[in-house]
Coordinates of C-alpha atoms and ligand atoms in Angstrom, one line a residue:
X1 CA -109.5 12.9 -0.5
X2 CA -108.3 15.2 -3.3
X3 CA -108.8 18.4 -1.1
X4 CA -105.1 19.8 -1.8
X5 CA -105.5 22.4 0.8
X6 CA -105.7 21.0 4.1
X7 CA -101.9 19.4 2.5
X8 CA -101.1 23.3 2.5
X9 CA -98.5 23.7 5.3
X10 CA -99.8 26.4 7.9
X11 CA -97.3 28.4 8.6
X12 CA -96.3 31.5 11.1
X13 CA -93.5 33.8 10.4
X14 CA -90.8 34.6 13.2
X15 CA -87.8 37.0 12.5
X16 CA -84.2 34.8 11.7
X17 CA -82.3 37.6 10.6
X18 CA -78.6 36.4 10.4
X19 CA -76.2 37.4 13.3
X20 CA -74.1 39.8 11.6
X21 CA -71.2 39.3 13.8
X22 CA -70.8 35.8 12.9
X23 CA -72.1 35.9 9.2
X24 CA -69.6 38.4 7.8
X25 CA -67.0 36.6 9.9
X26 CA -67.7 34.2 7.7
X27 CA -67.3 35.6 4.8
X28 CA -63.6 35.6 6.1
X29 CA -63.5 32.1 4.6
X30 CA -64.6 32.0 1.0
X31 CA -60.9 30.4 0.3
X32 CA -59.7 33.5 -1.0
X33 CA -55.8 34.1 -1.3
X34 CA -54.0 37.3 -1.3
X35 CA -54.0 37.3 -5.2
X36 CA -57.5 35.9 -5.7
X37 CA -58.1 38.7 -3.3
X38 CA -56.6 41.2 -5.0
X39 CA -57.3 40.1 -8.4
X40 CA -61.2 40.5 -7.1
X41 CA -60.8 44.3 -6.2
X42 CA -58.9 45.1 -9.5
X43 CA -61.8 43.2 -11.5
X44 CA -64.2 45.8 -9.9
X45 CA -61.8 48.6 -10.7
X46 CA -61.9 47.5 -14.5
X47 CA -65.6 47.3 -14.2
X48 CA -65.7 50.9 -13.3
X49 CA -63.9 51.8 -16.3
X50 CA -60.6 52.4 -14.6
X51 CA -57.6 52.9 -17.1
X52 CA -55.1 52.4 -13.8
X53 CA -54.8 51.0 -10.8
X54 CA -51.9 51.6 -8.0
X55 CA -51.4 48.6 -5.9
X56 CA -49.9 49.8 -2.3
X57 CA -48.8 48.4 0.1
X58 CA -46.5 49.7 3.2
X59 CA -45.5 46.2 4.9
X60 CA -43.1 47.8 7.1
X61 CA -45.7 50.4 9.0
X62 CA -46.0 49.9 12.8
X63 CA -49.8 48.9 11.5
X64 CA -49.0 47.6 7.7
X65 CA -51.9 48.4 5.1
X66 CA -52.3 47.7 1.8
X67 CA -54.5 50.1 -0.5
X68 CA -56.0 49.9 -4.4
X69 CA -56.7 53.3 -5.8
X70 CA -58.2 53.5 -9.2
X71 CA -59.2 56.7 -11.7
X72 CA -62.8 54.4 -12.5
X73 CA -66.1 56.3 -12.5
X74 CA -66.0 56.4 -8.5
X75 CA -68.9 56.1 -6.5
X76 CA -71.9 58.2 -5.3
X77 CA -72.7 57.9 -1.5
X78 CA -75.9 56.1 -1.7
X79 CA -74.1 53.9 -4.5
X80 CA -70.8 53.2 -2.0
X81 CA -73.3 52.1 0.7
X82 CA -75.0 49.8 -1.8
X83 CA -71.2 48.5 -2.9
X84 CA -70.4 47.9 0.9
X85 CA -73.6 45.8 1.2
X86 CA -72.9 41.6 1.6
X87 CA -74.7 40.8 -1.7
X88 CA -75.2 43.8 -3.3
X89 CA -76.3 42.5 -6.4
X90 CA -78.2 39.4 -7.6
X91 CA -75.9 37.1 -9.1
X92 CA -79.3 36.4 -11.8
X93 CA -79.6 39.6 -13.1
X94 CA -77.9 40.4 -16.1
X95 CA -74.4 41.7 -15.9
X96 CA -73.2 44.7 -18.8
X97 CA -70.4 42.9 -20.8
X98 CA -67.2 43.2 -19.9
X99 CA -68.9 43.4 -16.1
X100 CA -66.1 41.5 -14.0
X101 CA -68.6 41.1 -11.5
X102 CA -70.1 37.9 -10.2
X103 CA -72.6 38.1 -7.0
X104 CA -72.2 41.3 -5.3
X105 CA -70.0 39.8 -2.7
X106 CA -66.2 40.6 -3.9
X107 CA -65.4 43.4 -2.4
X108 CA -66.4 42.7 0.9
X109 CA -65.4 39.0 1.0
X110 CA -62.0 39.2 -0.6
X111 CA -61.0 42.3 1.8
X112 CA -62.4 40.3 4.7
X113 CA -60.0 37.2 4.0
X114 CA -57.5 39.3 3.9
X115 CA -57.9 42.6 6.8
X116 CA -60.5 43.1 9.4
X117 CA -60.9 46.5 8.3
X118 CA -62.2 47.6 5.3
X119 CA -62.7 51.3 4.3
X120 CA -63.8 52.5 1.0
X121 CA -62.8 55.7 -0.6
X122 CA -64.8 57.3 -3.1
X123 CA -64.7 60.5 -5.3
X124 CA -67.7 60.9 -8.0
X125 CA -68.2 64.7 -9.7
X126 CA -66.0 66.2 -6.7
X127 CA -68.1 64.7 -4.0
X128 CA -66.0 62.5 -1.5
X129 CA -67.6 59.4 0.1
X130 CA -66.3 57.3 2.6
X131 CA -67.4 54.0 4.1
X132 CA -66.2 51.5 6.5
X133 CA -66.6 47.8 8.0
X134 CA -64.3 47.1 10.7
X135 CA -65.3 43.2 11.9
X136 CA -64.2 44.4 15.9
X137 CA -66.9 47.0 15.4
X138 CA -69.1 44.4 14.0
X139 CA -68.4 42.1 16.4
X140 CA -69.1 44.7 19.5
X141 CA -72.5 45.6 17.8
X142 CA -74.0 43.2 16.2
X143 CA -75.8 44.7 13.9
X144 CA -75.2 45.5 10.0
X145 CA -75.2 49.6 10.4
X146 CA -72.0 50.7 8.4
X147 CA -69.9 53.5 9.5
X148 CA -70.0 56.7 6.9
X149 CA -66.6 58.9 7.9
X150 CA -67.3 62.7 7.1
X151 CA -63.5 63.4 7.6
X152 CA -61.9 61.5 5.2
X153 CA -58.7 63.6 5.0
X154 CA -57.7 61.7 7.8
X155 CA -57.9 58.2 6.6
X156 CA -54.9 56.4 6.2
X157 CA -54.6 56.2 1.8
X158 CA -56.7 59.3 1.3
X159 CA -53.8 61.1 -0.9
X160 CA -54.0 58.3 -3.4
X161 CA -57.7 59.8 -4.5
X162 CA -57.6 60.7 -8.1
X163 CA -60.3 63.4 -9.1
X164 CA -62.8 60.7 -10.0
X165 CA -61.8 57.2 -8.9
X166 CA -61.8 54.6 -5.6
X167 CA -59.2 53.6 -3.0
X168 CA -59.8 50.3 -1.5
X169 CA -57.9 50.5 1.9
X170 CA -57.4 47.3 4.1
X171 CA -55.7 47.7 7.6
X172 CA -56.0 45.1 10.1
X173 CA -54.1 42.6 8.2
X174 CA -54.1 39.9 10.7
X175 CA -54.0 37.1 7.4
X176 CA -51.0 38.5 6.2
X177 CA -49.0 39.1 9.1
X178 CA -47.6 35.4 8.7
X179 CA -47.9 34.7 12.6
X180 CA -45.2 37.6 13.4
X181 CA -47.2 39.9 15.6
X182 CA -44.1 41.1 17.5
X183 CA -41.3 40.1 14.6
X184 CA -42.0 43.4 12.4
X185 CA -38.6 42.5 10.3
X186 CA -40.6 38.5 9.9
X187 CA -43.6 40.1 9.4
X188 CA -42.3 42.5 6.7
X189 CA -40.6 39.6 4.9
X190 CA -43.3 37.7 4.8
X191 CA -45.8 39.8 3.5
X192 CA -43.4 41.2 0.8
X193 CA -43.1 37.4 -0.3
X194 CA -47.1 36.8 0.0
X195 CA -46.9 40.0 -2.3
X196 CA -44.3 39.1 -5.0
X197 CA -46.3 35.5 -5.1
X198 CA -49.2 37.7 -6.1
X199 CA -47.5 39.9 -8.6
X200 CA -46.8 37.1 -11.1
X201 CA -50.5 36.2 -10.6
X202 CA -51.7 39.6 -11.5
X203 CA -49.5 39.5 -14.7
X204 CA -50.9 36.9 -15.5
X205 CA -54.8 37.2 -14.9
X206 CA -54.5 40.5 -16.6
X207 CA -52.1 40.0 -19.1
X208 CA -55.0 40.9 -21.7
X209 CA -55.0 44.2 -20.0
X210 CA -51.8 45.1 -19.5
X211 CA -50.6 44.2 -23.0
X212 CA -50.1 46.3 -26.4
X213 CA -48.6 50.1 -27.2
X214 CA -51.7 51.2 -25.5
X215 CA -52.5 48.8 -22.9
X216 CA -56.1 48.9 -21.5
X217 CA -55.0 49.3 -18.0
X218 CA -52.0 50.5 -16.3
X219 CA -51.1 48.2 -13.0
X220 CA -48.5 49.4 -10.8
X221 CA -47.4 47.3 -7.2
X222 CA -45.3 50.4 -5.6
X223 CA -45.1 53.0 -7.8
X224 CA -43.6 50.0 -10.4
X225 CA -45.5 49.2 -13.4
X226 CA -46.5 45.4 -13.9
X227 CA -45.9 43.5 -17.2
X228 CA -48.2 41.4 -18.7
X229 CA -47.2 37.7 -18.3
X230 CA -48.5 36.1 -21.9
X231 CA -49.3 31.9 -21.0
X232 CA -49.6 31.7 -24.7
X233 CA -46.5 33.5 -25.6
X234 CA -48.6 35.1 -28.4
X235 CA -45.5 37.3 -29.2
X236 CA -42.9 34.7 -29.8
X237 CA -42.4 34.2 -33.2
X238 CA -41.9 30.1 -32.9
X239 CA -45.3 30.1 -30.9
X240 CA -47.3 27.9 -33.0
X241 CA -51.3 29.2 -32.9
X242 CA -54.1 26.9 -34.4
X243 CA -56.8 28.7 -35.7
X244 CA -59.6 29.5 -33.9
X245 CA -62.6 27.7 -33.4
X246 CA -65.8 29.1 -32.6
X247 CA -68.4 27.0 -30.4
X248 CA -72.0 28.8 -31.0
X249 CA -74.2 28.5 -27.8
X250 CA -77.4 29.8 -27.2
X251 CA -75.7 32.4 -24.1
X252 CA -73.1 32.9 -26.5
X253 CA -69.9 32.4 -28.2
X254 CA -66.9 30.0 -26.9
X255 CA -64.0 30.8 -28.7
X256 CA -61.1 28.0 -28.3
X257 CA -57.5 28.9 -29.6
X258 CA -54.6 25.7 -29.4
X259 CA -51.4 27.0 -29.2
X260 CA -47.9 25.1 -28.9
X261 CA -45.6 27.1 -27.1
X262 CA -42.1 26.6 -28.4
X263 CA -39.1 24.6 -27.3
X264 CA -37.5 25.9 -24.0
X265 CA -34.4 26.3 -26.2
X266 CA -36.1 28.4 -27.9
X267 CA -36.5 30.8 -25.2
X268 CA -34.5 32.6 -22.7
X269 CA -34.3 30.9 -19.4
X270 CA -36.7 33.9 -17.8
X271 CA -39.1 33.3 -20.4
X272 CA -39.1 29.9 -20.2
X273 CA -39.8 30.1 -16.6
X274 CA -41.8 32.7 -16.3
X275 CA -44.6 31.7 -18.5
X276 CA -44.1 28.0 -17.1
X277 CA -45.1 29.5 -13.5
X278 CA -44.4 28.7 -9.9
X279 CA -45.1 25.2 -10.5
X280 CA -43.9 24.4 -13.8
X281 CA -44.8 23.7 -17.6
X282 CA -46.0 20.4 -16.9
X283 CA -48.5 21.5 -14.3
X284 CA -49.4 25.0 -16.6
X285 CA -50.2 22.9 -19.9
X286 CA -53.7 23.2 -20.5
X287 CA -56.5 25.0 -20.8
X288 CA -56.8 28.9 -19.9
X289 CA -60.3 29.8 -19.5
X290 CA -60.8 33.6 -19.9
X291 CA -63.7 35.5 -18.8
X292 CA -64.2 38.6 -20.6
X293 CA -60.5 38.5 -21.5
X294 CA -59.8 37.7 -17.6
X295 CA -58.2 34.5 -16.7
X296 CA -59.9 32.7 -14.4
X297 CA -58.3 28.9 -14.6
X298 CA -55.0 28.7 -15.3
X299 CA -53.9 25.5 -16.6
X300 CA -54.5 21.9 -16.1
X301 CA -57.5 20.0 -18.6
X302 CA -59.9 20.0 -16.0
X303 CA -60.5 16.2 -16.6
X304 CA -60.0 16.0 -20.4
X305 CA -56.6 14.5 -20.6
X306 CA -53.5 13.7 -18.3
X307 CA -50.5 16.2 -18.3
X308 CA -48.1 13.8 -19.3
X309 CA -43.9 15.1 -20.2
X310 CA -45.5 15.0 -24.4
X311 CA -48.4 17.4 -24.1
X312 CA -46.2 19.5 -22.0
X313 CA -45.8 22.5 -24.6
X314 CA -50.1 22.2 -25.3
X315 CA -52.3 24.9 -24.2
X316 CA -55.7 26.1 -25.8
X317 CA -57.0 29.3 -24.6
X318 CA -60.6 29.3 -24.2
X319 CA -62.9 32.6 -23.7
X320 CA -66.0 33.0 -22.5
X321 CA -68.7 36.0 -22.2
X322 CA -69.9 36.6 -18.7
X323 CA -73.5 35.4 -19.8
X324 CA -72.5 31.5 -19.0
X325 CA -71.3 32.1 -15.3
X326 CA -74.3 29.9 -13.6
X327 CA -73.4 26.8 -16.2
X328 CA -69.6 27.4 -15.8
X329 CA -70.3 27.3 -11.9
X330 CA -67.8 30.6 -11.8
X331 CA -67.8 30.8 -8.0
X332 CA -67.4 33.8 -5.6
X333 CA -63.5 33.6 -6.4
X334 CA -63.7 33.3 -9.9
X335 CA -60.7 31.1 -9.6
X336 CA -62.4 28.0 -10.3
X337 CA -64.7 27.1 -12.6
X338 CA -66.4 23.4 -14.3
X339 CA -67.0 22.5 -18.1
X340 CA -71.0 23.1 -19.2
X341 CA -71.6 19.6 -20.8
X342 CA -72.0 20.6 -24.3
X343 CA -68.8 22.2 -23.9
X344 CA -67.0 19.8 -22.5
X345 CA -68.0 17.6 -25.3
X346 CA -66.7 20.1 -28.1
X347 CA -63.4 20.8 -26.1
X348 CA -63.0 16.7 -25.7
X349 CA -62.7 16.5 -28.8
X350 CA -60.3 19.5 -29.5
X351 CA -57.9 18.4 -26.8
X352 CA -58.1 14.8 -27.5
X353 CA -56.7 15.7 -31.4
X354 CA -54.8 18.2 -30.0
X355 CA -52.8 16.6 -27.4
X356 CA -53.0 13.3 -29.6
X357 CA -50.8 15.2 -32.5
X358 CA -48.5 16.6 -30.5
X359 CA -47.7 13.4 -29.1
X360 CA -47.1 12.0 -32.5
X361 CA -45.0 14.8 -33.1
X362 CA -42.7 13.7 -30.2
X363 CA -42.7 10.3 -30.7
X364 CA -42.1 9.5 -34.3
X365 CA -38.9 12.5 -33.6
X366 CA -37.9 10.5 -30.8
X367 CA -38.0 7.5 -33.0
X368 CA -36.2 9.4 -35.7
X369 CA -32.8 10.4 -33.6
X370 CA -32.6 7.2 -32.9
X371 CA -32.6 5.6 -36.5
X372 CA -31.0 8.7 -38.1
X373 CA -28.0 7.5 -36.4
X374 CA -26.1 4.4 -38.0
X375 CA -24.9 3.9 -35.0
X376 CA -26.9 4.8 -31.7
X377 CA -24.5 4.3 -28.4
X378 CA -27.8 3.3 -27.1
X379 CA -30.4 1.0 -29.3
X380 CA -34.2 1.4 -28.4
X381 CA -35.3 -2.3 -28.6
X382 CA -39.1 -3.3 -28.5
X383 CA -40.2 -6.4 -26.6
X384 CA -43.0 -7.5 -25.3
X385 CA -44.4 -4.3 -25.5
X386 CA -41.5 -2.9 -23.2
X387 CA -39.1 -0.2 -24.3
X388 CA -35.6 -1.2 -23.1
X389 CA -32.6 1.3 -23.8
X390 CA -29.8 -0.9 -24.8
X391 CA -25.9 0.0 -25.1
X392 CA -24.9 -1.1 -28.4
X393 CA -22.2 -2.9 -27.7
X394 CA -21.9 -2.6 -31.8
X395 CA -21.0 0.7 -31.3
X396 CA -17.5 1.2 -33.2
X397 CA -16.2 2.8 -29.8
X398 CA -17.0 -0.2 -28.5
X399 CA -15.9 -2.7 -30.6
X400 CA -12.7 -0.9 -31.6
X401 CA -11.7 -1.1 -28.0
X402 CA -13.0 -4.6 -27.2
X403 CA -10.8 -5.8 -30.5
X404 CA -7.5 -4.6 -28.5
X405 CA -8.4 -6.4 -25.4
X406 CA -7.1 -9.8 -24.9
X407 CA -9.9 -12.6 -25.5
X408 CA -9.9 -14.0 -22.5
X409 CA -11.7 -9.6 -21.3
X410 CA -14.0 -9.2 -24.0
X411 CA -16.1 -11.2 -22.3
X412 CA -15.8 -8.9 -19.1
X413 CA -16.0 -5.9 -20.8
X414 CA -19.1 -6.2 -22.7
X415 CA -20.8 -7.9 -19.4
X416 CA -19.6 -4.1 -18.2
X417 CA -21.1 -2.7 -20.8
X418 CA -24.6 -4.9 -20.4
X419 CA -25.0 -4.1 -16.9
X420 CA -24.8 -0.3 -16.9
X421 CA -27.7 -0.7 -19.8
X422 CA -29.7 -3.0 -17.3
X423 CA -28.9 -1.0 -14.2
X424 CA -30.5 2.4 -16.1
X425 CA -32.2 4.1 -12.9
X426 CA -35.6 4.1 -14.4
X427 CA -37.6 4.8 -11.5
X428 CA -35.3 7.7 -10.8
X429 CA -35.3 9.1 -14.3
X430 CA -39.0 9.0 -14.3
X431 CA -39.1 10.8 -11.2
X432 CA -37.0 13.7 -12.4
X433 CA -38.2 13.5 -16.2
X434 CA -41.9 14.7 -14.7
X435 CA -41.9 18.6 -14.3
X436 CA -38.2 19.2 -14.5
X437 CA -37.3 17.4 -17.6
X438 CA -35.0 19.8 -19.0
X439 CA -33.1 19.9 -16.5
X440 CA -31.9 16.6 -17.0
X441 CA -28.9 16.2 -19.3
X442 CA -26.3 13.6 -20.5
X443 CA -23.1 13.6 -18.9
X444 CA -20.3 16.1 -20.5
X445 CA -17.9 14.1 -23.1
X446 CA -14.3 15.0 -22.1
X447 CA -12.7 15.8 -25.4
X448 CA -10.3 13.0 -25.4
X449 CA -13.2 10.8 -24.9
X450 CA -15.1 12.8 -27.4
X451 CA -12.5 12.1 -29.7
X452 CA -11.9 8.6 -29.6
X453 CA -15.3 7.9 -30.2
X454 CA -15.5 10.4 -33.5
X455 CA -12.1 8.7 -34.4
X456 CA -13.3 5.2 -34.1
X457 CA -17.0 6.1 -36.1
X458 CA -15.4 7.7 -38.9
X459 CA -12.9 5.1 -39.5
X460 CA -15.6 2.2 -39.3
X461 CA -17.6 4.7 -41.6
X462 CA -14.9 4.9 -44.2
X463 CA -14.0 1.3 -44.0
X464 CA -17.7 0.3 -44.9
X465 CA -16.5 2.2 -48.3
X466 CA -18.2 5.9 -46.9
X467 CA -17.3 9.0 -49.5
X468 CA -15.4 11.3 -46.7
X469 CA -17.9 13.8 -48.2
X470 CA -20.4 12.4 -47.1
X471 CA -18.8 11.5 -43.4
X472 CA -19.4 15.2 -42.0
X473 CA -23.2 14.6 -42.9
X474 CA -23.5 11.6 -41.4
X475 CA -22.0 12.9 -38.2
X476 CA -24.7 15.5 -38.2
X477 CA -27.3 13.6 -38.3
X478 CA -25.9 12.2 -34.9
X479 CA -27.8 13.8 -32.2
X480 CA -25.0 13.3 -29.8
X481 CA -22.6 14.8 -31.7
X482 CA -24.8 17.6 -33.7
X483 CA -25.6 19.1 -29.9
X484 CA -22.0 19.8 -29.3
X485 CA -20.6 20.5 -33.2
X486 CA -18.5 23.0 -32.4
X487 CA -16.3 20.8 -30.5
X488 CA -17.1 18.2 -33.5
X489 CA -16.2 19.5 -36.7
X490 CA -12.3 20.4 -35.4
X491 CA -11.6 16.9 -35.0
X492 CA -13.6 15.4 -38.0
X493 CA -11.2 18.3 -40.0
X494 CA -8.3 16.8 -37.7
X495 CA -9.6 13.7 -38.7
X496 CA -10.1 14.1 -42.6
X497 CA -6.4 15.6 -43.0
X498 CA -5.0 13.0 -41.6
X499 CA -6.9 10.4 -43.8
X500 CA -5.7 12.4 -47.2
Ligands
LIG1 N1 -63.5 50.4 -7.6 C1 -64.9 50.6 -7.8 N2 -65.3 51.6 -8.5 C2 -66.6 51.8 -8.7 N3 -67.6 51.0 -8.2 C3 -67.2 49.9 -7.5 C4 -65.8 49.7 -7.2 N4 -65.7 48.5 -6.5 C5 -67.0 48.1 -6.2 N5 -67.9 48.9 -6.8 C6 -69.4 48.8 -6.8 O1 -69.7 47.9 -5.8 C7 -70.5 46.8 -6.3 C8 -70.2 45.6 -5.4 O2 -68.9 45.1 -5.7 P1 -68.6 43.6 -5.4 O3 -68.9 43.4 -3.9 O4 -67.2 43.3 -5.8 O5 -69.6 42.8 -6.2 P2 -69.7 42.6 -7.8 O6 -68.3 42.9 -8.3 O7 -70.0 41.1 -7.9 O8 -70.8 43.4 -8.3 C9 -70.1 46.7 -7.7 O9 -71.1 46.1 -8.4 C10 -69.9 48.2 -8.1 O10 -71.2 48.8 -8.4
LIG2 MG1 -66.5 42.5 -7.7

């Protein structure tokens, strides 16, 4: 009963090599965009020590290319063959640091998602190499034997070959083409947008690289140089940076940085915009994951806490060595990755205090304008665990004006009054308040309006027995009227003359 080998399965061996024509078609599919794509083939340039890399692309060519060439180490022939394997290395060996690399796939799958044909360029101690995979070829044979090309003066890209270094040259850029095969004007402005899109991603997945006197790495789209987009706004002064924490783990260090970037008045409008992204700052608050001082998630708290309108300003940078990639789950991409328990247990915590503050911060100044102010236009009244925004129909503008009407309208007029407070679009505000808040703004005062209600605060001020002194402080403290001072203070002068 206990004889364990006749449970031995008997086995026979047949040959199931994979089709090539259909497997490296399907590498077409790894999800890859242009700039994930792109980002992939500079990560290997930066592996091979490259201090630039030229990003070309001629979108306008009867058959539009697009070619990386970097001054790395370059390649020997028997190494380029090895590069332009699927799989070239095993995603469990050990990787150098700073290796980029992930399972031996990039090159070939990223090109592939883009082009269907992929040639390599390679000069190594002032040997040229050249190697090529073009999926119709593929297709025809069937078979995994890679063209060599002992003539590569003649391929398209070959005079961007520095003395030591690699072009990367896709052609057959059927994903790019946008569906204009005949259009070449369409086609042309489609690709150039599909490119721009991936510019700001490249400044920003490199920004490390790019940055400093002497950046690490030169990146140029066209013969113009790229600047680094910082998501952290390191180099703005009113950038407020926790200091760092260090998470000790048996592969190695996690280093987690909270930083608060500063108001958006703060900043110029491009800034403001361009470090808030395509999408916007509420979408980019969170975390930034960098991978041997590569980004690889941009944003978002990857299930730790919501991206609410308060935490909007919140962003922790977190860095990791290249040693964790299987418990990160970096995938083929490396544009996604998931939080190793132990470190999402750490980082819990981190956010939940960080985000928690800077919601304090918010609220209790929130809660500030509005009591700074002896008299709000609008009172914040709590009931029923509701927050209702009230007019305050003791406002002096108010009241001064009811006092002249008639009795028989006051009744009318502050039923006026009560119904724009109850018919406050909520719904609507709520809607626009999430991702474009400040772009929402109170109505301009008209300066006669603007006027009557400084005229009729300052008198009820003064009245209740205030020092005209202290009047100009008080107004200050008004949000309302701090905001727009300069149109202010000439009427509160206008104002205290008169009242001398
Ligand atoms: N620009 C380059 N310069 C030098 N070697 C390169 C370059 N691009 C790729 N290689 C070589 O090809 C190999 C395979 O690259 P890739 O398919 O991107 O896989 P991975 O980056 O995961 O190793 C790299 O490990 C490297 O040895
Ligand atoms: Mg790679």
């Amino acid at each position: 009963m206990n004889d364990t080998a006749n449970l031995r399965p008997k086995t026979r061996e047949v040959d199931a090599t994979p089709y090539a024509a259909s497997l490296i078609e399907g590498h077409r599919d790894f999800g890859y965009s242009l700039e994930t794509a792109l980002a992939d083939i500079i990560d290997n340039a930066i592996t091979a020590g490259a201090r630039t890399v030229e990003l070309i692309a001629d979108t306008v060519a009867n058959e539009p290319w697009i070619a990386l060439a970097d001054d790395g180490s370059g390649m020997t022939e028997a190494e380029l063959v090895e590069a332009m394997r699927l799989g070239s290395k095993n995603p469990t060996d050990e990787r150098e640091a700073e290796d980029l690399g992930r399972f031996g796939l990039g090159l070939k799958s990223a090109s592939f998602s883009q082009c269907r044909s992929l040639t390599v360029l390679t000069r190594q101690d002032g040997r040229t190499s050249c190697a090529r995979w073009d999926l119709d070829r593929v297709a025809k044979r069937n078979d995994w034997s890679l063209e060599l090309i002992d003539n590569p003066e003649v391929v398209t890209g070959h005079d961007l070959l520095a003395e030591t270094g690699t072009v990367v040259i896709w052609e057959k850029l059927d994903r790019l083409s946008g569906g204009y095969t005949h259009d070449r004007a369409k086609r042309a402005e489609h690709m150039n947008s599909e490119l721009s899109r991936a510019e700001h991603h490249l400044r920003l997945v490199f920004h490390r690289f790019l940055e400093g006197a002497k950046p690490r790495l030169k990146l140029s789209l066209n013969g113009r140089q790229l600047k680094p987009n910082d998501p952290m706004a390191t180099s703005h002064a009113a950038t407020q940076k926790d200091p760092e924490e260090v998470l000790r783990l048996r592969q190695g260090d996690v280093l987690i940085r909270c930083h608060t970037l500063p108001h958006h008045k703060r900043m110029s409008r491009e800034e403001w915009e361009e470090i808030g992204g395509p999408e916007g700052h509420l979408k980019a608050q969170g975390l930034y994951v960098y991978r041997e001082k590569r980004l690889i998630i941009a944003g978002g708290w990857l299930g730790l806490a919501r991206q609410t309108e308060l935490s909007k300003l919140c962003r922790i940078a977190v860095d990791i060595p290249n040693t964790m990639d299987a418990e990160w789950k970096i995938d083929v991409k490396k544009a996604s990755a998931q939080l190793p328990p132990v470190v999402r247990e750490r980082l819990k915590k981190v956010v939940e205090r960080f985000v928690g503050t800077s919601k304090r911060t918010y609220r209790s100044r929130g809660q500030k304008l509005v009591d700074e102010a002896r008299f709000p236009i609008w009172n914040r009244v709590q009931k029923d665990g509701q927050i209702v925004f009230r007019p305050n129909l003791e406002h002096p503008v108010f009241q001064t004006y009811a006092e002249q009407l008639p009795e028989e309208l006051r009744e009318g007029f502050e039923r006026c009054l009560r119904i724009v407070g109850s018919g406050l679009p909520i719904e609507t505000l709520h809607a626009e308040l999430v991702g474009n808040a400040e772009a929402v703004t109170a109505d301009e005062t008209s300066a006669a309006d603007l006027e009557e209600l400084i005229y009729s605060l300052a008198v009820n001020l003064v009245e209740n027995g205030m020092s005209t002194d202290a009047l100009i402080d008080t107004m200050k403290n008004y949000a309302f009227l701090r905001s727009k001072w300069d149109s202010v203070e000439p009427i509160l002068q206008k104002f205290l003359a008169e009242a001398e």
